[in-house]
Amino acid sequence: MKETFFRSMTWLHTWVGLLVCWVLLLVFFAGTVSYYRYEISLWTKPEIHSDVLQAYQTDNLVHQLQEGQAYLSAHAENAKDWRINFPTERKPYLSYSWQTHPEPGERRGQFIEHIAHIDGQDMVTDIRGSRGGNFFYRLHFDLHYMPAKIARWIVGFCTMFMLLALISGIVIHKRIFKDFFSFRRNKGGRSWLDAHNISSVLALPYHLMITYTGLITLMLMYMPWGVITAYEGDARAFRAELKPGREQVAASGTPAPLIQLSTLLPAVKASWGNTPIKQVVISNIDDENSRISFYQNTQQSVTDLRIPLIFSGVSGEQLSQASDTPSAAHATHDTLMSLHTARFAEPVLRLFFFICGFMGCAMIATGTLLWAVKIRQKQQKLIKQGNKPSFGLRLVEGLNLTFIAGLPLATGAFFYANRLLPTQMADRAQWEVHSFFAVIFLTAVLAYFDRSLTSWRRVLGLSAVAFMAIPLLNWATSSQHLFQNIASHQWALAGFDLLSLLIGIALWFARRKLAQTHTKSSNRVAASASRANKGKRVPTASAKVASDPELSAKEGE
Amino acid sequence: MISNSMTLSLLNFSYLAFGSLALAMFSHFRGAFDRSPSPAQSRLLYWFGWGVLAVSYYIGILYQGFAYGSILFTGIISLAGLLVILTLSYRAHHLPHFMAGSGVLGTLLLLFA
């Protein structure tokens, strides 16, 4: 261990941060993108972009419920359950969906969703296979190509490291208030440190919150012993007590007709007033034990609880009360969970969450870039003598290129795959995901051979063009283009295109910035042309360092 | 439903507040005005910044409730801080002008929200 507290904290911050930063970047990036999970899902289903999107209509509920019940009993007679999903702000369409009984050997049955047209005539049934925003949501904690359980342990481990890095970072940042507003441009390593500090400190409340609550989301998996002891190993009993509404009642086997769903609306209204209903779930259909659960749209309340109103499907008797207040511990847990998922956030707050998440990505990226810059400075002499940079440095620089520049490009590839792969392709949804990872892999291959600024420029330039062209892609492959979406107030779809355009422009600026640095540093290389360094490889780090005042002064002359 | 002009108003006030807090610091004051602040000026800017920040938080809570208002305000100040830093890095001399503008705009938005 190092001799002083401060130095050991610095050591901890550096190594804890560096060890997991690329997985963390992936997780943070996926999480940030997931704030627009439903918006992305909507964009990835161009089949429903016209004649489908509608707002919630209180007056039309009776009719919609009756239609839904009739449709489901005609099309999904033998389903495990039925769901009627009313339009919400983020999923602005009416849909009837059901889950089939699992085939032998399957854990879950197939999930089928049919979406209603505005005019109530026929349904949209042939929607392309795509995981849409759910891919990023799952990637955030389940990663991919591995069992979810292992992935969650990896993510949890990395999150714990992140919490350590955050706290040790606060401890070692002596000038946290003095340097609060300081960003010194074009100062090589200093600038990276400033950028790291700014992205960390400004969004620090967010970073601490999201990391801590991230651990909370899976706390019972990471630390199950309390529950095991209290419930003597019976996890099911714990869950039943925690969420009585979720308790599954087994079918009795005695057939009994289902009542009309719409007859329950007055009882729902008596409990909830005019609060919009989000979903109606019918389980054990046409059985004596059938259950009808109404879920409300919790809108802007800071909660993740889904407390249903449950009715018997045969008698219509109300089986649960609306006013079950959760215990203090339960409420605390719920608040922390909802802070993490931000389901309550309306568009403006959602944008702030997105910006903060983006700053988190910037914090991780600048941290590892800073490490590479510093180490390269240390090895500068050796490298100039013609030695190769150390393995650690090459590895870090390679991973930096792969993940920092590769992730936006891979995301772009995912959207292009969504629109360009044939709609009837087998395993289509999976191939969209494969294209995401294929691009990361290709970037890694590029990084293996060439980690110079030229590579960075190429990858960033490609992503910039890809993102700037997304509105065009949407125009070419969907029935509604950007201006139509703006005209018809479809802000989720229009916002997707506009945000992509903005991200593309930002990436283009990043590329241009690198190009400027590049010319500056080649000038310097040309000046010292007799050196062993042939200028073929302009290394990331020293190029950054090279953009010093001396050179700018020279250019000014 | 949240009113966007209210949020924008709070963003403007937070910008004003963070700008004042930045100008209360010796180096940033020099960067903006090319002269040193007097200790009284520094102190005034410092307390003015904190005051505006506190008032905007209070307004945020008033109109969005404690839970939602606090979360929204945290997001707003993160963005406002970032904007102040960008101004200081690229247009330091214009920071006082932008602050004056954001003060006026924030008040107008608040009045007509």
XYZ file of C-alpha atoms in Angstrom:
670
model
C 0.000 0.000 0.000
C 1.084 3.551 -0.585
C 2.379 5.611 2.294
C -0.292 8.273 2.628
C -4.034 8.293 2.572
C -4.162 10.676 -0.355
C -1.803 8.643 -2.470
C -3.515 5.364 -1.751
C -6.827 6.956 -2.708
C -5.306 8.168 -5.981
C -3.976 4.694 -6.615
C -7.391 3.212 -5.877
C -9.159 5.685 -8.151
C -6.809 5.048 -11.066
C -6.784 1.277 -10.989
C -10.347 0.629 -9.890
C -11.491 2.974 -12.636
C -9.233 1.627 -15.349
C -9.897 -2.040 -14.686
C -13.608 -1.981 -15.430
C -14.053 1.206 -17.441
C -14.869 -0.380 -20.794
C -17.606 -2.625 -19.439
C -18.837 0.350 -17.444
C -18.872 2.498 -20.546
C -20.938 -0.122 -22.347
C -23.341 -0.372 -19.409
C -23.565 3.391 -18.935
C -24.016 3.951 -22.635
C -26.743 1.329 -22.920
C -28.445 2.742 -19.831
C -28.357 6.275 -21.204
C -29.805 5.123 -24.512
C -32.488 3.191 -22.595
C -33.989 6.449 -21.366
C -35.457 6.458 -24.859
C -36.340 2.772 -24.816
C -39.963 3.140 -25.936
C -39.187 5.930 -28.364
C -36.550 3.717 -29.992
C -38.946 0.772 -30.044
C -41.500 2.963 -31.758
C -38.980 4.140 -34.345
C -37.890 0.577 -35.070
C -41.461 -0.392 -36.020
C -42.161 1.714 -39.111
C -45.279 -0.390 -39.747
C -47.118 1.547 -37.076
C -45.931 5.057 -37.909
C -49.128 5.995 -39.742
C -52.834 5.575 -38.913
C -52.015 3.998 -35.563
C -50.627 6.556 -33.148
C -53.286 8.003 -30.867
C -53.763 9.526 -27.442
C -55.633 8.062 -24.477
C -59.378 8.601 -24.754
C -61.342 8.471 -21.546
C -64.674 8.484 -23.375
C -63.775 5.573 -25.579
C -62.714 3.091 -22.893
C -65.919 1.041 -22.870
C -65.819 0.588 -26.611
C -62.087 -0.233 -26.668
C -62.450 -2.798 -23.889
C -65.352 -4.509 -25.647
C -63.494 -4.575 -28.949
C -60.396 -5.924 -27.240
C -62.257 -8.670 -25.436
C -64.016 -9.723 -28.629
C -60.773 -9.667 -30.604
C -58.849 -11.650 -28.026
C -61.514 -14.309 -27.590
C -61.583 -14.729 -31.367
C -57.806 -14.851 -31.882
C -56.289 -16.042 -28.631
C -58.704 -18.523 -27.203
C -56.080 -20.777 -25.637
C -53.667 -18.126 -24.445
C -52.085 -18.063 -21.005
C -53.181 -14.487 -20.487
C -54.608 -11.517 -22.352
C -53.504 -7.924 -22.150
C -55.236 -4.812 -23.376
C -52.760 -1.947 -23.537
C -54.166 1.570 -23.685
C -52.195 4.400 -25.286
C -49.767 6.215 -22.982
C -47.518 9.227 -23.569
C -44.579 7.027 -24.519
C -46.472 4.169 -26.205
C -49.108 6.106 -28.102
C -51.084 3.194 -29.503
C -53.807 0.762 -28.502
C -52.813 -2.878 -28.619
C -54.211 -6.289 -27.735
C -51.590 -8.850 -26.815
C -51.370 -12.304 -25.340
C -48.928 -14.863 -24.151
C -49.228 -18.451 -25.349
C -48.766 -21.393 -23.014
C -45.094 -22.429 -22.949
C -44.171 -25.357 -25.161
C -42.538 -28.263 -23.321
C -38.964 -27.247 -22.533
C -39.645 -23.505 -22.718
C -39.722 -21.270 -19.685
C -42.084 -18.737 -21.140
C -44.657 -18.815 -23.885
C -44.537 -16.690 -26.977
C -45.619 -13.095 -26.675
C -47.833 -11.774 -29.465
C -49.025 -8.187 -29.872
C -51.517 -6.844 -32.380
C -51.884 -3.091 -32.705
C -55.122 -1.296 -33.500
C -55.630 1.245 -36.274
C -57.088 4.594 -35.274
C -60.276 3.979 -37.234
C -60.849 0.706 -35.372
C -60.827 -1.319 -38.609
C -58.497 -4.377 -38.789
C -55.254 -4.679 -36.834
C -51.564 -4.337 -37.637
C -50.240 -7.852 -37.239
C -47.147 -8.113 -39.432
C -44.634 -6.000 -37.541
C -40.985 -6.687 -38.243
C -39.051 -8.674 -35.670
C -36.928 -6.200 -33.728
C -35.925 -5.799 -30.155
C -35.825 -2.038 -30.544
C -35.155 -0.139 -27.345
C -35.484 -3.331 -25.318
C -32.130 -4.432 -26.695
C -30.367 -1.485 -25.034
C -32.435 -1.935 -21.892
C -31.370 -5.585 -21.570
C -27.805 -4.828 -22.642
C -27.648 -2.439 -19.708
C -27.732 -5.262 -17.147
C -27.868 -8.579 -19.011
C -25.102 -7.767 -21.528
C -25.337 -10.264 -24.378
C -24.068 -13.665 -25.539
C -24.002 -14.949 -21.960
C -26.430 -16.159 -19.294
C -28.198 -13.254 -17.624
C -27.153 -14.398 -14.183
C -23.423 -14.223 -14.944
C -23.866 -10.907 -16.745
C -25.661 -9.411 -13.762
C -22.845 -10.439 -11.472
C -20.313 -8.859 -13.842
C -22.340 -5.662 -14.056
C -22.792 -5.603 -10.278
C -19.064 -6.067 -9.749
C -18.301 -3.217 -12.148
C -20.932 -1.012 -10.507
C -19.355 -1.570 -7.107
C -16.021 -0.576 -8.623
C -17.631 2.506 -10.067
C -18.976 3.503 -6.661
C -15.461 3.086 -5.251
C -13.990 5.135 -8.088
C -16.571 7.893 -7.535
C -15.951 8.170 -3.823
C -12.173 7.967 -4.086
C -12.421 10.492 -6.919
C -14.212 12.956 -4.656
C -11.577 12.420 -1.984
C -8.615 13.068 -4.275
C -10.144 16.017 -6.099
C -8.674 18.659 -3.779
C -9.764 21.605 -5.864
C -13.331 20.425 -6.317
C -14.760 23.923 -5.702
C -11.833 25.987 -6.943
C -11.777 24.184 -10.279
C -15.537 23.900 -10.488
C -15.771 26.052 -13.612
C -12.273 25.495 -15.008
C -11.788 24.046 -18.422
C -8.395 24.841 -19.930
C -8.463 24.177 -23.652
C -5.622 22.846 -25.795
C -3.432 21.960 -22.844
C -2.951 18.258 -23.559
C -3.332 16.120 -20.452
C -4.522 19.116 -18.442
C -7.531 19.503 -20.747
C -8.448 15.849 -20.435
C -8.209 16.118 -16.653
C -10.418 19.217 -16.693
C -12.955 17.495 -18.929
C -12.900 14.468 -16.611
C -13.443 16.696 -13.588
C -16.226 18.711 -15.164
C -18.198 15.725 -16.418
C -17.847 14.092 -12.995
C -18.475 17.038 -10.694
C -21.329 18.747 -12.549
C -23.412 15.605 -12.705
C -22.082 14.194 -9.435
C -25.500 13.937 -7.759
C -26.655 11.972 -10.768
C -23.575 9.734 -10.867
C -23.823 8.863 -7.183
C -27.560 8.303 -7.426
C -27.445 6.145 -10.520
C -24.551 3.996 -9.296
C -26.010 3.435 -5.858
C -29.532 2.776 -7.065
C -28.077 0.540 -9.763
C -26.756 -1.698 -7.013
C -30.123 -1.486 -5.258
C -32.004 -2.799 -8.307
C -30.346 -6.185 -7.944
C -29.573 -6.082 -4.237
C -31.489 -9.251 -3.436
C -29.397 -11.116 -5.960
C -26.090 -9.747 -4.703
C -26.979 -10.070 -1.009
C -29.748 -12.617 -0.565
C -28.900 -13.647 2.994
C -31.344 -11.373 4.818
C -34.288 -12.765 2.900
C -33.002 -16.330 3.117
C -32.765 -16.075 6.890
C -36.037 -14.263 7.483
C -38.085 -16.492 5.199
C -36.103 -19.660 5.838
C -35.101 -19.964 2.218
C -38.591 -19.531 0.825
C -38.036 -16.782 -1.743
C -41.546 -17.273 -3.092
C -43.101 -16.406 0.263
C -41.028 -13.228 0.357
C -42.151 -12.184 -3.111
C -45.768 -12.935 -2.308
C -45.612 -10.701 0.736
C -43.751 -7.996 -1.154
C -46.070 -7.875 -4.141
C -49.390 -9.434 -3.229
C -50.844 -8.240 -6.531
C -48.414 -10.331 -8.524
C -49.366 -13.550 -6.818
C -50.461 -16.008 -9.457
C -53.639 -17.903 -8.763
C -53.668 -21.341 -10.303
C -56.495 -22.266 -12.626
C -59.115 -24.476 -10.983
C -59.913 -26.450 -14.131
C -63.622 -25.725 -13.839
C -64.736 -23.678 -16.841
C -66.712 -20.526 -16.176
C -67.556 -17.713 -18.586
C -65.664 -14.433 -18.397
C -67.705 -11.339 -17.635
C -67.717 -8.272 -19.882
C -64.604 -6.268 -18.959
C -66.306 -2.955 -19.514
C -68.761 -3.641 -16.680
C -65.872 -3.223 -14.236
C -65.088 0.349 -15.312
C -67.405 2.039 -12.769
C -65.666 0.153 -9.933
C -62.245 1.181 -11.286
C -63.393 4.760 -11.529
C -64.635 4.651 -7.959
C -61.138 3.715 -6.769
C -58.986 5.795 -9.079
C -61.137 8.607 -10.373
C -60.131 9.668 -13.859
C -56.530 8.477 -13.612
C -55.702 6.929 -16.993
C -55.605 3.135 -17.158
C -52.474 1.721 -18.695
C -53.187 -1.946 -18.986
C -55.758 -4.621 -18.276
C -54.472 -8.154 -17.747
C -56.770 -11.166 -17.818
C -55.357 -14.437 -16.528
C -56.857 -17.941 -16.287
C -59.279 -17.076 -19.058
C -62.708 -18.763 -18.883
C -61.822 -20.510 -15.645
C -63.519 -20.306 -12.277
C -60.340 -18.665 -10.921
C -59.939 -16.078 -13.643
C -58.566 -12.713 -12.573
C -58.831 -9.283 -14.172
C -56.170 -6.773 -13.115
C -56.273 -3.080 -13.961
C -53.002 -1.135 -13.917
C -52.958 2.628 -13.849
C -50.673 4.998 -15.663
C -48.601 6.335 -12.741
C -47.591 9.357 -14.822
C -45.276 11.718 -12.964
C -45.318 10.189 -9.492
C -41.898 8.984 -8.385
C -42.793 5.325 -8.095
C -42.149 2.054 -9.830
C -44.840 0.128 -8.012
C -47.434 -1.508 -10.185
C -50.310 -1.881 -7.789
C -53.250 -3.407 -9.644
C -56.935 -3.376 -8.913
C -57.867 -7.052 -9.074
C -61.316 -8.413 -9.853
C -62.678 -11.897 -10.143
C -63.238 -12.660 -13.805
C -66.414 -14.601 -13.092
C -68.330 -12.594 -10.492
C -66.668 -9.214 -11.025
C -66.069 -8.999 -7.277
C -63.240 -6.611 -6.317
C -60.452 -8.588 -4.636
C -57.924 -5.840 -3.789
C -58.072 -2.326 -2.421
C -56.527 0.739 -4.035
C -55.235 2.214 -0.809
C -52.695 -0.372 0.280
C -49.897 1.959 1.432
C -46.504 0.265 1.318
C -44.299 0.084 4.415
C -41.515 2.647 4.913
C -38.792 0.229 3.784
C -40.824 -0.748 0.762
C -41.501 2.880 -0.134
C -37.793 3.757 0.190
C -36.805 0.881 -2.031
C -39.472 1.867 -4.522
C -38.285 5.484 -4.640
C -34.679 4.418 -5.224
C -35.754 2.027 -7.961
C -37.869 4.607 -9.712
C -35.050 7.136 -9.539
C -32.926 4.644 -11.421
C -35.454 3.767 -14.092
C -36.860 7.308 -14.367
C -40.172 6.010 -15.662
C -41.866 9.061 -14.162
C -39.855 11.553 -16.207
C -41.787 13.552 -18.786
C -39.888 14.671 -21.912
C -38.014 17.640 -20.446
C -36.778 15.823 -17.349
C -36.038 12.790 -19.503
C -33.763 14.954 -21.592
C -31.937 16.073 -18.448
C -31.491 12.452 -17.414
C -30.164 11.721 -20.886
C -27.688 14.624 -20.697
C -26.502 13.491 -17.265
C -26.109 9.925 -18.534
C -24.138 11.285 -21.439
C -21.894 13.167 -19.001
C -21.363 9.869 -17.191
C -20.161 8.314 -20.444
C -17.907 11.335 -20.930
C -16.548 10.899 -17.407
C -15.603 7.279 -18.059
C -14.194 7.976 -21.512
C -12.114 10.994 -20.472
C -10.818 9.055 -17.470
C -9.356 6.257 -19.520
C -8.146 8.625 -22.269
C -6.387 10.612 -19.569
C -4.644 7.489 -18.339
C -3.424 6.693 -21.855
C -2.201 10.268 -22.403
C -0.247 10.234 -19.161
C 1.347 6.849 -19.703
C 2.295 7.776 -23.242
C 3.939 10.930 -21.931
C 5.909 8.806 -19.496
C 7.060 6.497 -22.265
C 7.651 9.298 -24.744
C 11.426 9.070 -24.550
C 11.479 5.340 -25.104
C 9.001 5.584 -27.963
C 11.098 8.262 -29.641
C 14.092 5.964 -29.435
C 12.142 3.574 -31.578
C 10.771 1.262 -28.886
C 7.231 0.001 -29.011
C 4.820 1.413 -26.435
C 4.262 -0.982 -23.541
C 1.655 -3.723 -23.888
C -0.582 -2.082 -21.276
C -0.635 1.186 -23.162
C -1.352 -0.483 -26.489
C -4.156 -2.501 -24.886
C -5.744 0.543 -23.275
C -5.490 2.615 -26.439
C -6.960 -0.218 -28.459
C -9.885 -0.716 -26.075
C -10.442 3.035 -25.991
C -10.790 3.182 -29.731
C -12.985 0.077 -29.753
C -15.439 1.246 -27.139
C -15.358 5.034 -27.145
C -15.487 5.435 -30.913
C -17.040 2.043 -31.651
C -20.189 2.280 -29.502
C -21.837 5.155 -31.383
C -21.017 3.506 -34.691
C -22.431 0.174 -33.498
C -25.615 1.911 -32.350
C -25.929 3.482 -35.770
C -25.416 0.057 -37.349
C -28.232 -1.330 -35.200
C -30.662 1.278 -36.535
C -29.568 0.734 -40.125
C -29.920 -3.041 -39.734
C -33.404 -2.474 -38.346
C -34.495 -0.670 -41.479
C -32.466 -2.471 -44.141
C -32.617 -6.178 -43.255
C -35.424 -8.013 -45.099
C -38.570 -7.957 -42.953
C -39.297 -11.671 -43.345
C -35.757 -12.783 -42.494
C -35.451 -15.668 -40.035
C -34.135 -14.601 -36.613
C -34.325 -11.032 -37.765
C -34.280 -9.437 -34.322
C -31.181 -11.417 -33.459
C -29.374 -10.278 -36.601
C -29.941 -6.660 -35.695
C -28.163 -7.370 -32.441
C -25.417 -9.279 -34.239
C -24.797 -6.266 -36.462
C -24.310 -4.128 -33.355
C -21.635 -6.424 -32.006
C -20.109 -7.060 -35.436
C -19.338 -3.358 -35.745
C -17.707 -3.319 -32.319
C -15.689 -6.337 -33.350
C -14.605 -4.687 -36.618
C -13.559 -1.571 -34.725
C -11.532 -3.819 -32.446
C -9.821 -5.354 -35.459
C -9.035 -1.887 -36.752
C -7.727 -0.942 -33.311
C -5.479 -3.990 -33.308
C -3.703 -2.807 -36.441
C -3.897 0.950 -36.159
C -4.667 3.002 -33.077
C -3.572 6.299 -34.563
C -5.655 9.444 -34.786
C -6.399 8.510 -38.377
C -8.394 5.520 -37.137
C -10.232 7.660 -34.631
C -11.050 10.108 -37.373
C -12.291 7.398 -39.679
C -14.538 5.752 -37.102
C -15.912 9.053 -35.819
C -16.422 10.346 -39.346
C -18.303 7.229 -40.357
C -20.544 7.392 -37.295
C -21.133 11.100 -37.903
C -22.289 10.486 -41.467
C -24.381 7.494 -40.373
C -26.206 9.487 -37.690
C -26.678 12.568 -39.842
C -28.276 10.365 -42.499
C -30.771 8.730 -40.116
C -33.590 11.164 -41.004
C -32.965 10.219 -44.651
C -33.003 6.531 -43.763
C -36.299 7.025 -41.979
C -37.703 8.930 -44.952
C -36.699 6.142 -47.312
C -37.907 3.208 -45.226
C -40.947 4.473 -43.354
C -44.261 5.902 -44.427
C -43.697 9.090 -42.452
C -40.697 11.364 -42.874
C -39.377 13.900 -40.389
C -41.463 16.857 -41.558
C -44.668 14.817 -41.621
C -43.915 13.680 -38.078
C -43.374 17.263 -36.988
C -46.576 18.331 -38.728
C -48.570 15.557 -37.037
C -46.947 16.250 -33.641
C -45.356 12.803 -33.374
C -42.577 14.115 -31.156
C -41.165 10.719 -30.264
C -40.455 9.952 -33.923
C -39.445 13.482 -34.872
C -37.272 13.680 -31.755
C -35.481 10.480 -32.695
C -34.522 11.898 -36.086
C -33.563 15.300 -34.707
C -31.484 13.875 -31.865
C -29.698 11.571 -34.330
C -28.957 14.558 -36.523
C -27.610 16.472 -33.538
C -25.438 13.543 -32.433
C -24.150 13.199 -35.993
C -23.170 16.867 -36.078
C -21.461 16.572 -32.688
C -19.497 13.546 -33.885
C -18.524 15.462 -37.004
C -17.149 18.284 -34.865
C -15.178 15.760 -32.827
C -13.737 14.372 -36.038
C -12.829 17.839 -37.287
C -11.178 18.685 -33.994
C -9.035 15.580 -34.333
C -8.171 16.534 -37.908
C -6.897 19.891 -36.678
C -4.825 18.247 -33.979
C -3.560 15.890 -36.608
C -2.236 18.596 -38.939
C -0.625 20.375 -36.028
C 1.181 17.318 -34.856
C 2.272 16.319 -38.365
C 3.861 19.752 -38.613
C 5.865 18.921 -35.584
C 6.737 15.499 -36.900
C 7.860 17.095 -40.140
C 10.037 19.485 -38.184
C 11.824 16.598 -36.537
C 11.802 14.414 -39.589
C 15.171 12.853 -38.938
C 13.830 11.093 -35.876
C 13.215 7.378 -35.784
C 9.519 8.151 -35.550
C 8.600 8.202 -39.197
C 5.335 10.051 -38.730
C 3.439 7.156 -40.209
C 1.753 6.554 -36.928
C 0.595 9.620 -35.218
C -0.147 8.350 -31.770
C -3.297 9.399 -30.019
C -1.734 10.669 -26.905
C 1.312 12.538 -28.035
C -0.757 14.192 -30.717
C -2.967 15.547 -27.986
C 0.039 16.642 -26.022
C 1.491 18.184 -29.140
C -1.321 20.665 -29.458
C 0.542 22.983 -27.138
C 0.815 26.779 -27.221
C 4.216 26.611 -28.879
C 2.650 25.133 -31.989
C -0.407 27.355 -32.014
C 1.953 30.301 -31.806
C 3.872 28.970 -34.755
C 0.697 28.646 -36.764
C -0.279 32.167 -35.881
C 2.878 33.576 -37.411
C -48.168 18.257 -17.355
C -45.008 20.194 -16.881
C -44.723 23.625 -18.407
C -41.655 23.967 -20.568
C -41.409 27.727 -20.125
C -41.176 27.195 -16.363
C -38.310 24.744 -16.797
C -36.579 27.099 -19.206
C -37.024 29.905 -16.732
C -35.344 27.852 -14.004
C -32.543 26.949 -16.415
C -31.972 30.658 -17.094
C -31.902 31.468 -13.382
C -29.486 28.609 -12.688
C -27.241 29.906 -15.450
C -27.318 33.344 -13.835
C -26.561 31.817 -10.430
C -23.670 29.665 -11.597
C -22.314 32.571 -13.662
C -22.259 34.708 -10.512
C -20.557 31.962 -8.533
C -17.925 31.648 -11.281
C -17.356 35.412 -11.406
C -16.933 35.429 -7.635
C -13.693 33.540 -8.285
C -10.595 35.586 -8.960
C -9.400 33.913 -12.150
C -12.790 33.719 -13.843
C -13.532 37.355 -12.996
C -10.254 38.308 -14.637
C -11.110 36.169 -17.618
C -14.394 38.002 -18.117
C -13.507 41.615 -17.191
C -9.685 41.746 -17.607
C -9.341 43.189 -14.111
C -9.351 41.874 -10.577
C -12.501 41.885 -8.464
C -12.531 43.751 -5.177
C -13.195 41.519 -2.155
C -16.590 43.158 -1.727
C -17.511 42.424 -5.340
C -16.452 38.826 -4.916
C -18.505 38.390 -1.808
C -21.534 40.057 -3.355
C -21.377 37.829 -6.445
C -20.917 34.775 -4.245
C -23.981 35.414 -2.105
C -26.028 36.603 -5.042
C -25.258 33.306 -6.830
C -26.261 31.205 -3.859
C -29.351 33.341 -3.318
C -30.583 32.918 -6.888
C -29.860 29.198 -6.732
C -31.866 28.846 -3.510
C -34.797 30.852 -4.871
C -34.930 28.833 -8.100
C -34.908 25.600 -6.111
C -37.769 26.943 -4.041
C -39.737 27.868 -7.174
C -39.007 24.438 -8.623
C -40.431 22.734 -5.539
C -43.405 25.076 -5.439
C -44.561 24.198 -8.878
C -43.538 20.562 -9.187
C -43.734 19.259 -5.642
C -40.793 18.265 -3.463
C -39.908 14.933 -5.107
C -40.276 15.804 -8.761
C -39.062 19.383 -8.277
C -35.842 18.276 -6.576
C -35.039 15.773 -9.305
C -35.795 18.267 -12.049
C -33.719 20.949 -10.342
C -30.705 18.639 -10.045
C -30.888 18.029 -13.787
C -31.289 21.726 -14.527
C -28.241 22.822 -12.519
C -26.068 20.148 -14.149
C -26.888 21.553 -17.567
C -26.633 25.182 -16.402
C -23.164 24.508 -14.962
C -22.072 22.946 -18.225
C -23.308 25.969 -20.166
C -21.431 28.364 -17.855
C -18.239 26.349 -18.322
C -18.638 26.379 -22.087
C -19.186 30.151 -22.011
C -16.107 30.645 -19.836
C -13.982 28.486 -22.119
C -15.050 29.916 -25.442
C -16.688 33.327 -24.860
C -15.493 34.451 -21.436
C -15.957 38.144 -22.209
C -19.595 37.608 -23.024
C -20.461 35.774 -19.808
C -21.785 38.945 -18.086
C -23.920 39.743 -21.140
C -25.328 36.238 -21.304
C -26.017 36.367 -17.571
C -27.917 39.631 -17.929
C -29.860 38.122 -20.823
C -30.696 34.958 -18.917
C -31.820 36.993 -15.919
C -34.256 38.978 -18.063
C -35.416 35.956 -20.038
C -35.854 33.892 -16.861
C -38.023 36.604 -15.298
C -40.136 37.000 -18.438
C -40.667 33.251 -18.719
C -41.607 33.074 -15.054
C -44.110 35.909 -15.376
C -45.764 34.546 -18.493
C -45.514 30.843 -17.633
